[in-house]
Coordinates of C-alpha atoms in Angstrom, one line a residue:
X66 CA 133.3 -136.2 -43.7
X67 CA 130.6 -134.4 -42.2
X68 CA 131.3 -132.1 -39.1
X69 CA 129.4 -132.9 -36.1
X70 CA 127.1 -130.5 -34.2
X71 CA 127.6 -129.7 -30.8
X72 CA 123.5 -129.9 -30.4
X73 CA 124.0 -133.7 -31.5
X74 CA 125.8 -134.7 -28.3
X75 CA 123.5 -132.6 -25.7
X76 CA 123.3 -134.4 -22.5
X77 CA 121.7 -132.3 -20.2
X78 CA 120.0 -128.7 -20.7
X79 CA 119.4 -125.4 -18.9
X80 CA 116.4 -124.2 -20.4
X81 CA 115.7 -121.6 -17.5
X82 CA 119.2 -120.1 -17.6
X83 CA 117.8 -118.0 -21.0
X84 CA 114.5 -117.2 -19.5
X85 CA 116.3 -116.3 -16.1
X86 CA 119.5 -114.4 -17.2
X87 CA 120.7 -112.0 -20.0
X88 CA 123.5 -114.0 -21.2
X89 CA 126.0 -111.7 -22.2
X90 CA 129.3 -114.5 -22.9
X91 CA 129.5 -118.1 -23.3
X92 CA 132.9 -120.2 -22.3
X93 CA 133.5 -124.0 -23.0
X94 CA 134.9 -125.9 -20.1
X95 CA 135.7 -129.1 -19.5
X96 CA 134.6 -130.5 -16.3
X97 CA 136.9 -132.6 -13.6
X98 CA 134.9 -135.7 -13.4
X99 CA 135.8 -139.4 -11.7
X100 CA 135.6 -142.6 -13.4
X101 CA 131.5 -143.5 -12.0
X102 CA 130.7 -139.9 -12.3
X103 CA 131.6 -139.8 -16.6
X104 CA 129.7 -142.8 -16.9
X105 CA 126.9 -141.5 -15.6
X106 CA 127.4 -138.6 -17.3
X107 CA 127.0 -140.4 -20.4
X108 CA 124.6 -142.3 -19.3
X109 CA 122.3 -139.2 -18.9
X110 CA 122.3 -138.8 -15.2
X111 CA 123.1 -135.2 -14.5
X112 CA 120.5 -132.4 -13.8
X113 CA 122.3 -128.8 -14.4
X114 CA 118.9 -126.6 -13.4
X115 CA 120.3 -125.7 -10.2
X116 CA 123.9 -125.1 -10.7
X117 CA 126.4 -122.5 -10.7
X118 CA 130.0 -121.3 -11.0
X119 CA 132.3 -120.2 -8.7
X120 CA 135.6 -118.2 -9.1
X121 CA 138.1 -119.7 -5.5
X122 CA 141.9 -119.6 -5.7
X123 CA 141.9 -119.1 -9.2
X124 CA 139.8 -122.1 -9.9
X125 CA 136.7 -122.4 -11.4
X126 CA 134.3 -124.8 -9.5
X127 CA 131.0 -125.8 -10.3
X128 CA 128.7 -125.9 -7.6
X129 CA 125.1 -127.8 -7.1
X130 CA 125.6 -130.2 -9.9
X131 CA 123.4 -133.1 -9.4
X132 CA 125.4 -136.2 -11.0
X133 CA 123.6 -139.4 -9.8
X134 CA 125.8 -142.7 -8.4
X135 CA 126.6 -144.8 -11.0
X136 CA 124.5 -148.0 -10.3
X137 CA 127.6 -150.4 -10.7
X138 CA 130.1 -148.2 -9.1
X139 CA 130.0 -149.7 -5.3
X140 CA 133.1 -148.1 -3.5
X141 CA 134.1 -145.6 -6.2
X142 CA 130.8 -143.9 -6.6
X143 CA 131.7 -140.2 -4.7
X144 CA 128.9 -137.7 -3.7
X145 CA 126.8 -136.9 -6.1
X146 CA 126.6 -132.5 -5.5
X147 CA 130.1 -132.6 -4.7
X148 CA 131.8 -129.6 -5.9
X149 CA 133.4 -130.3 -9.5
X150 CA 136.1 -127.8 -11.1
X151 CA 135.9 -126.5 -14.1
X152 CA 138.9 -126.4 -16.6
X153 CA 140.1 -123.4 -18.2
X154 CA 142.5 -120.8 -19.1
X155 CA 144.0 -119.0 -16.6
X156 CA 142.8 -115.8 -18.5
X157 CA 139.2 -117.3 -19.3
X158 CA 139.2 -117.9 -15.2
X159 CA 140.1 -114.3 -14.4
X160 CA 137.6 -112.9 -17.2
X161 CA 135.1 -114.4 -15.1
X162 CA 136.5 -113.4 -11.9
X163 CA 136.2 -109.8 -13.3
X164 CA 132.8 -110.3 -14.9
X165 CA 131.0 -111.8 -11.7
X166 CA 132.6 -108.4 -9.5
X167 CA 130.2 -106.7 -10.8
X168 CA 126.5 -106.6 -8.9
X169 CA 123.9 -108.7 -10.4
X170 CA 126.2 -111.1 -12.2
X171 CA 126.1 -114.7 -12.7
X172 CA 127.2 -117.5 -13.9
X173 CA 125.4 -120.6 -14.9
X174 CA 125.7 -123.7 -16.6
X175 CA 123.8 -123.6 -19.7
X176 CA 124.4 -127.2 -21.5
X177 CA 126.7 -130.4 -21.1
X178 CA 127.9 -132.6 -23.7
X179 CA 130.0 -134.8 -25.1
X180 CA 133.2 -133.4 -27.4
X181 CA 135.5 -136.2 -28.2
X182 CA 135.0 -138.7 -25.8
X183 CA 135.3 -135.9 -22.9
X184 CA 132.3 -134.3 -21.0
X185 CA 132.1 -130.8 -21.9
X186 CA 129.8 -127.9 -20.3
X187 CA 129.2 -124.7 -22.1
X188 CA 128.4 -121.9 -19.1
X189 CA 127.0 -118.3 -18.9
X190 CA 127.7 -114.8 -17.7
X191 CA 124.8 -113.8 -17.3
X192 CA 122.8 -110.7 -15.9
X193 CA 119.3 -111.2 -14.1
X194 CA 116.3 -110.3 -15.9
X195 CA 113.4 -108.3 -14.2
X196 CA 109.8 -109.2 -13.9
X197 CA 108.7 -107.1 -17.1
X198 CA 112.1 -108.4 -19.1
X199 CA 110.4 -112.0 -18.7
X200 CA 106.8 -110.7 -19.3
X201 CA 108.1 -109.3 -22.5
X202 CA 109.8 -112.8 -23.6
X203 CA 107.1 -114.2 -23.1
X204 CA 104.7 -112.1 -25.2
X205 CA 107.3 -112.1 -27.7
X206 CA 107.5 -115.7 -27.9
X207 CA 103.5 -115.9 -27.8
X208 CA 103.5 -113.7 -30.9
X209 CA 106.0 -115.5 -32.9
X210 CA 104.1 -118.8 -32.4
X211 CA 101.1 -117.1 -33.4
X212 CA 102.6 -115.7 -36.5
X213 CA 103.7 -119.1 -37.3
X214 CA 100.7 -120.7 -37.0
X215 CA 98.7 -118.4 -39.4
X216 CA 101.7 -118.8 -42.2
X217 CA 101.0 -122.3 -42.1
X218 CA 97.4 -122.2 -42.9

């Protein structure tokens, strides 16, 4: 049987996080969710652009999260930027404690998806990028594009 690719169950994407931030380590994590909130998760109905992680009392929480009400939920639906935590190893959650200690660290969200029935979101640590880091990117980029343009001629 073939394996699955995580990139075939991608929900919601951070495409800014790489532009944004040097990302120097990536963590799985599974995220605390309530009945409405995975089926909307499923459903689609997250945006991560905004988000971020915090370390508090050990616990990893993700913070501004936009999961929409689920439109069937009534009563159970909860809000939808509520702080969600995260769930991971003890030493995962103080490697990130250390890591975000440090000035000009971060860590954000960079993808959510599905992993055996559970909702899954890979984050960050990442370091701010200056002005000229982007500038470069973006030439780079520009140039690769070109490049493949005239191989395909």
């Amino acid at each position: 049987m073939a394996k699955k690719n995580v990139n075939d169950n991608v929900i919601a994407q951070n495409r800014k996080a790489r532009f944004n931030y040097n990302i120097i380590d990536t963590y799985e994590a599974g995220i605390a969710l309530t009945g409405t909130e995975i089926k909307s998760v499923r459903a689609g109905q997250i945006t991560i652009s905004d988000g971020f992680v915090t370390v508090h009392n050990k616990t990893a929480l993700l913070t501004n999260v936009h999961i929409s009400t689920y439109a069937q939920g009534n009563q159970f639906n909860v809000d939808p930027l509520r702080t969600r935590q995260l769930l991971l190893h003890k030493r995962e959650i103080v490697a990130l404690e250390k890591a975000v200690q440090e000035s000009g660290i971060t860590i954000v969200p960079l993808k959510v998806y599905m992993k055996h029935g559970f909702a899954k979101v890979l984050i960050g640590i990442g370091q701010g990028k200056k002005k000229y880091d982007k500038r470069e990117d973006i030439k780079r980029r520009d140039q690769e594009r070109e490049l493949g343009r005239r191989l395909k001629h």
